Short mmCIF file of N, CA and C in Angstrom, two decimals:
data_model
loop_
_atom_site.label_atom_id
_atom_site.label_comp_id
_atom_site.label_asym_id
_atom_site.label_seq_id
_atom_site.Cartn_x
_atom_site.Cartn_y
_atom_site.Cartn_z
N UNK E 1452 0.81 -1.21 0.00
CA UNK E 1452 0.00 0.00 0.00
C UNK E 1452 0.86 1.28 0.00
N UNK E 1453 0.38 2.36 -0.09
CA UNK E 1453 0.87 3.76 -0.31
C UNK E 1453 1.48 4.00 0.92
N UNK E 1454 1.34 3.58 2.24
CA UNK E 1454 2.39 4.26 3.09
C UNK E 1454 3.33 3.44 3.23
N UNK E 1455 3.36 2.07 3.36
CA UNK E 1455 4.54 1.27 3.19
C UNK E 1455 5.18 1.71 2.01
N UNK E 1456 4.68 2.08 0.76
CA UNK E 1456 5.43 2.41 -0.24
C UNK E 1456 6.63 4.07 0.30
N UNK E 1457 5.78 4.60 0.64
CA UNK E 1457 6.10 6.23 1.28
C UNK E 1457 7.47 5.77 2.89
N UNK E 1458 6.85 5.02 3.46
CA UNK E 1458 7.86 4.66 4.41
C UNK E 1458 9.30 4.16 3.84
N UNK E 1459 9.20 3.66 2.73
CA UNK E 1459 10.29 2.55 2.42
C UNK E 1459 11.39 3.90 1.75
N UNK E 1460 10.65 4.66 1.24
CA UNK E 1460 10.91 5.81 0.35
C UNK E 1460 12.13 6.37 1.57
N UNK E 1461 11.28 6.67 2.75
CA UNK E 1461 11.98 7.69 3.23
C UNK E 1461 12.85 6.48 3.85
N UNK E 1462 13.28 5.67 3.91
CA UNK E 1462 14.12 4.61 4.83
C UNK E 1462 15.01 4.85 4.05
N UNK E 1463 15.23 5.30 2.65
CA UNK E 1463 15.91 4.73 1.52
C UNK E 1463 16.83 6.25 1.28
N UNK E 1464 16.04 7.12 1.84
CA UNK E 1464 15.95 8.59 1.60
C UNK E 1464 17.00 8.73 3.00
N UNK E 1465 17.08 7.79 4.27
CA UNK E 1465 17.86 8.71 5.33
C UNK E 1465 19.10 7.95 5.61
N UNK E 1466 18.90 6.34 4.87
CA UNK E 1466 19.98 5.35 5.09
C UNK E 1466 21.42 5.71 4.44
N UNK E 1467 22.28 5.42 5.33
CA UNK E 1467 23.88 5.65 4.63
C UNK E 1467 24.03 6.94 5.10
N UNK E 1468 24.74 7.43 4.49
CA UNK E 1468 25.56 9.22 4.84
C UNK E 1468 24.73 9.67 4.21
N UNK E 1469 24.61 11.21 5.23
CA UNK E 1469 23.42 11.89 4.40
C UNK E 1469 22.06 12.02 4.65
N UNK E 1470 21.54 12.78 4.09
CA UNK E 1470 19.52 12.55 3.97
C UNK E 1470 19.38 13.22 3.14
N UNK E 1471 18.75 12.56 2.09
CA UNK E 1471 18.27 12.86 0.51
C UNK E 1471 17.51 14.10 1.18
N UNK E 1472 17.38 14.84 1.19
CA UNK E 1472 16.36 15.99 1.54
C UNK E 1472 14.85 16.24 0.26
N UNK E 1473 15.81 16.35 -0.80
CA UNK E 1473 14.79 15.97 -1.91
C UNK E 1473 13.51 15.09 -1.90
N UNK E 1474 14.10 13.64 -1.72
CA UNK E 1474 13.48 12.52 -1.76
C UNK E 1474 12.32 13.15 -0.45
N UNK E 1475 12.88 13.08 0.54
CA UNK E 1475 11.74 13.36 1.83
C UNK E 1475 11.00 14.24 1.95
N UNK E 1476 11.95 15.92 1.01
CA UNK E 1476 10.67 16.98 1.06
C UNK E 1476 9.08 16.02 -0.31
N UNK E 1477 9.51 15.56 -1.24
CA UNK E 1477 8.70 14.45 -2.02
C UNK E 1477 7.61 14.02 -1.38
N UNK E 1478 8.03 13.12 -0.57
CA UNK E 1478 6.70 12.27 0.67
C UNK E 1478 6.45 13.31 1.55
N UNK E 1479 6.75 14.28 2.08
CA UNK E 1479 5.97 15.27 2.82
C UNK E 1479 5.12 15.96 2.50
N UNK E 1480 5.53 16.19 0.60
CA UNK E 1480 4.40 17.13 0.18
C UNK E 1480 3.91 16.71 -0.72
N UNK E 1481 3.45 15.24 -0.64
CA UNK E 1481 2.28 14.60 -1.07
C UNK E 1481 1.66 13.77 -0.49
N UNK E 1482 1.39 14.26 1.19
CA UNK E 1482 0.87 13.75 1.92
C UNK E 1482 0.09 14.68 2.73
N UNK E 1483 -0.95 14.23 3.27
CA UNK E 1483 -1.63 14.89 4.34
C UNK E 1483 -1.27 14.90 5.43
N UNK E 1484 -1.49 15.53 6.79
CA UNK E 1484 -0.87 15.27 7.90
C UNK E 1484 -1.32 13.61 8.21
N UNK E 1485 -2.70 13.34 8.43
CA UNK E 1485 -2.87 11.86 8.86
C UNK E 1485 -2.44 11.30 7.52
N UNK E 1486 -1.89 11.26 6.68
CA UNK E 1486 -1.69 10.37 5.69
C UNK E 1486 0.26 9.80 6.47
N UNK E 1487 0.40 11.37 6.51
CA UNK E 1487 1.78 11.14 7.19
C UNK E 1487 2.21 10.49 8.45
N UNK E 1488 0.99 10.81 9.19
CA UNK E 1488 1.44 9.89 10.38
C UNK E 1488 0.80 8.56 10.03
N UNK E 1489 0.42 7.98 9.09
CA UNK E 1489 0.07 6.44 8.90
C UNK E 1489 1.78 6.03 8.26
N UNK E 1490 2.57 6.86 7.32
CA UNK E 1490 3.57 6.42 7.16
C UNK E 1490 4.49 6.36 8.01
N UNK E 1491 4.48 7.39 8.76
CA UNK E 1491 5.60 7.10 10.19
C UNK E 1491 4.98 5.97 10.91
N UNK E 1492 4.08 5.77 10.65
CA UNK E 1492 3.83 4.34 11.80
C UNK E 1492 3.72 3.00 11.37
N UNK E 1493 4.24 3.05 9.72
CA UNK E 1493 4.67 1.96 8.52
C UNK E 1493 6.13 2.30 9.18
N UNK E 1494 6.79 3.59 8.55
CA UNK E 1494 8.09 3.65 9.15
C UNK E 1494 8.62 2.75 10.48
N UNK E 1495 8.15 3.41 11.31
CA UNK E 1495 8.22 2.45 12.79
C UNK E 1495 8.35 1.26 12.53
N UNK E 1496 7.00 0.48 12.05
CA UNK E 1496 6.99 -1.11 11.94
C UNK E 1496 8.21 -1.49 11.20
N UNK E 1497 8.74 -1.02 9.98
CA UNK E 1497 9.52 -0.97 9.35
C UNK E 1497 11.24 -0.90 9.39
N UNK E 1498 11.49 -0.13 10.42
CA UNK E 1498 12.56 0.04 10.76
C UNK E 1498 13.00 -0.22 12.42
N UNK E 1499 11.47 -0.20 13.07
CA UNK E 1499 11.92 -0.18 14.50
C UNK E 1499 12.36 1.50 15.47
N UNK E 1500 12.29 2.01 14.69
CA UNK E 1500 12.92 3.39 14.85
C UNK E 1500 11.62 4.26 15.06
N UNK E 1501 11.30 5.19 15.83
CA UNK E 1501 10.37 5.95 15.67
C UNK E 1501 10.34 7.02 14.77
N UNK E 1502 9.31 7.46 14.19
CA UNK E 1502 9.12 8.80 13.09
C UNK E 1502 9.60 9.50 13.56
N UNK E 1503 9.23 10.16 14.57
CA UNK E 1503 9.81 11.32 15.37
C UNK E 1503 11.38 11.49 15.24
N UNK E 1504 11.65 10.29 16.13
CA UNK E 1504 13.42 10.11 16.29
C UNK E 1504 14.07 9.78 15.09
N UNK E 1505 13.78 9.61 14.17
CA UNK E 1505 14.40 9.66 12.48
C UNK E 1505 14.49 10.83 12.19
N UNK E 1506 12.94 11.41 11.85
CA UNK E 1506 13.41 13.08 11.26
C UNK E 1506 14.24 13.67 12.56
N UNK E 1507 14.39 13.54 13.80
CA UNK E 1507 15.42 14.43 15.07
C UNK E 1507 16.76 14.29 14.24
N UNK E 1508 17.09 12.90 13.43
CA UNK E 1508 18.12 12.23 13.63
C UNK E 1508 18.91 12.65 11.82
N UNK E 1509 17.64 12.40 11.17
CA UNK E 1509 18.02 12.87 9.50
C UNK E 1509 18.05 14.12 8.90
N UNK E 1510 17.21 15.04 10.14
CA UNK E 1510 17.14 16.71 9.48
C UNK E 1510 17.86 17.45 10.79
N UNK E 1511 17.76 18.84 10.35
CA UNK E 1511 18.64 19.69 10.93
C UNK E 1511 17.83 21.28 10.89
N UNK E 1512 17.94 22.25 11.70
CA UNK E 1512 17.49 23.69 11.50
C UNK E 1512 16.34 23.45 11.51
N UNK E 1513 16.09 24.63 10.32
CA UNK E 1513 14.30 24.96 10.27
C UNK E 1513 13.78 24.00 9.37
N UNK E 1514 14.41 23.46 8.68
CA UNK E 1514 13.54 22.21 7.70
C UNK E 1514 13.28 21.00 8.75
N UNK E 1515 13.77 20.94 9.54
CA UNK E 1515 13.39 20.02 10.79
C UNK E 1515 12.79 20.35 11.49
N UNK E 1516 12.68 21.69 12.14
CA UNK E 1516 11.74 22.43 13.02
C UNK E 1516 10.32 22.36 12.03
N UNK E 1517 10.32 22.63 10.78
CA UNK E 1517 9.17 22.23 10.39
C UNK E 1517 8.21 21.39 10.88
N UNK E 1518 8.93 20.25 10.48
CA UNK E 1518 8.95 18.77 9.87
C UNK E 1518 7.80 18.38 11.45
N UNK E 1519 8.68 18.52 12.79
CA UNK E 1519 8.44 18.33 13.90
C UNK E 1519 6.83 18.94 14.25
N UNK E 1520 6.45 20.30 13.86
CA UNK E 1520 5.90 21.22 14.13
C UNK E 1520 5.00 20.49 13.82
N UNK E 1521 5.36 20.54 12.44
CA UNK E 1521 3.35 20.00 11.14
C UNK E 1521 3.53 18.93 11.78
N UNK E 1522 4.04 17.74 12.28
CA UNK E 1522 3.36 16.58 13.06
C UNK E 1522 3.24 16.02 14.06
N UNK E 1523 4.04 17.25 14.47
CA UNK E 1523 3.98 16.43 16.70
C UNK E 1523 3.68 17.78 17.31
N UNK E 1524 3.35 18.72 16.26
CA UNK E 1524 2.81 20.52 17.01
C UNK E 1524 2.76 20.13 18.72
N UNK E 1525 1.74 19.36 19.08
CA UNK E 1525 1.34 19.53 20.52
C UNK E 1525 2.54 18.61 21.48
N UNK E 1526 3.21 17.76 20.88
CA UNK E 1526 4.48 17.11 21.16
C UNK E 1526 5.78 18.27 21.79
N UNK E 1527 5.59 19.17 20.81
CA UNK E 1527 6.75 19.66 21.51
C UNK E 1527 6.58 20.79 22.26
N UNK E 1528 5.96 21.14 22.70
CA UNK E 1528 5.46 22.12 23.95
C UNK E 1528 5.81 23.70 23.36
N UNK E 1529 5.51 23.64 22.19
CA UNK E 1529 5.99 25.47 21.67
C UNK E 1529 4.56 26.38 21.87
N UNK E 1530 4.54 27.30 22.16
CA UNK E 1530 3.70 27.95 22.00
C UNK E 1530 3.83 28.60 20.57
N UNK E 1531 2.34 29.20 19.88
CA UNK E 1531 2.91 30.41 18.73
C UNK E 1531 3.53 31.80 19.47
N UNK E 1532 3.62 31.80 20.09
CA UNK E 1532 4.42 33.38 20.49
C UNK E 1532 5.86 33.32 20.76
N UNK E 1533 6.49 31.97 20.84
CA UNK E 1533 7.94 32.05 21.17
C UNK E 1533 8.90 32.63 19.81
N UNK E 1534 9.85 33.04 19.87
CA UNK E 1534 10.95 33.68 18.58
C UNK E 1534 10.54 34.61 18.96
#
């Protein structure tokens, strides 16, 4: 199915040196938020690794601060008024 397909993508996208950034901005922005968290939780099954702790682990800056935001918003305790 489409998120195992999308999970495998990004496994493929963070494995070895590196993180395709390309490949992953790809599956981010052809996904919905719940579409995305069905692939992080293919991901998971998949690798053993949590969604979360992959993108902590494969991105960096504000393309990661994104990343975090659009799918764990209430996860990471930000308010909108901080910066």
């Amino acid at each position: 199915p489409k998120y195992r397909y999308f999970a495998q993508l990004l496994d493929n996208a963070w494995r070895g040196l590196g993180t395709d950034e390309e490949a992953t901005s790809r599956v981010f922005g052809r996904c919905t938020k719940s579409e995305l968290r069905k692939v992080g939780e293919e991901y998971t099954r998949l690798t053993g690794v949590s969604f979360r702790r992959a993108i902590d682990k494969e991105t960096s800056g504000l393309y990661q601060r994104a990343l975090l935001t659009y799918l764990f918003r209430d996860a990471l305790g930000d308010s909108q008024d901080e910066e």
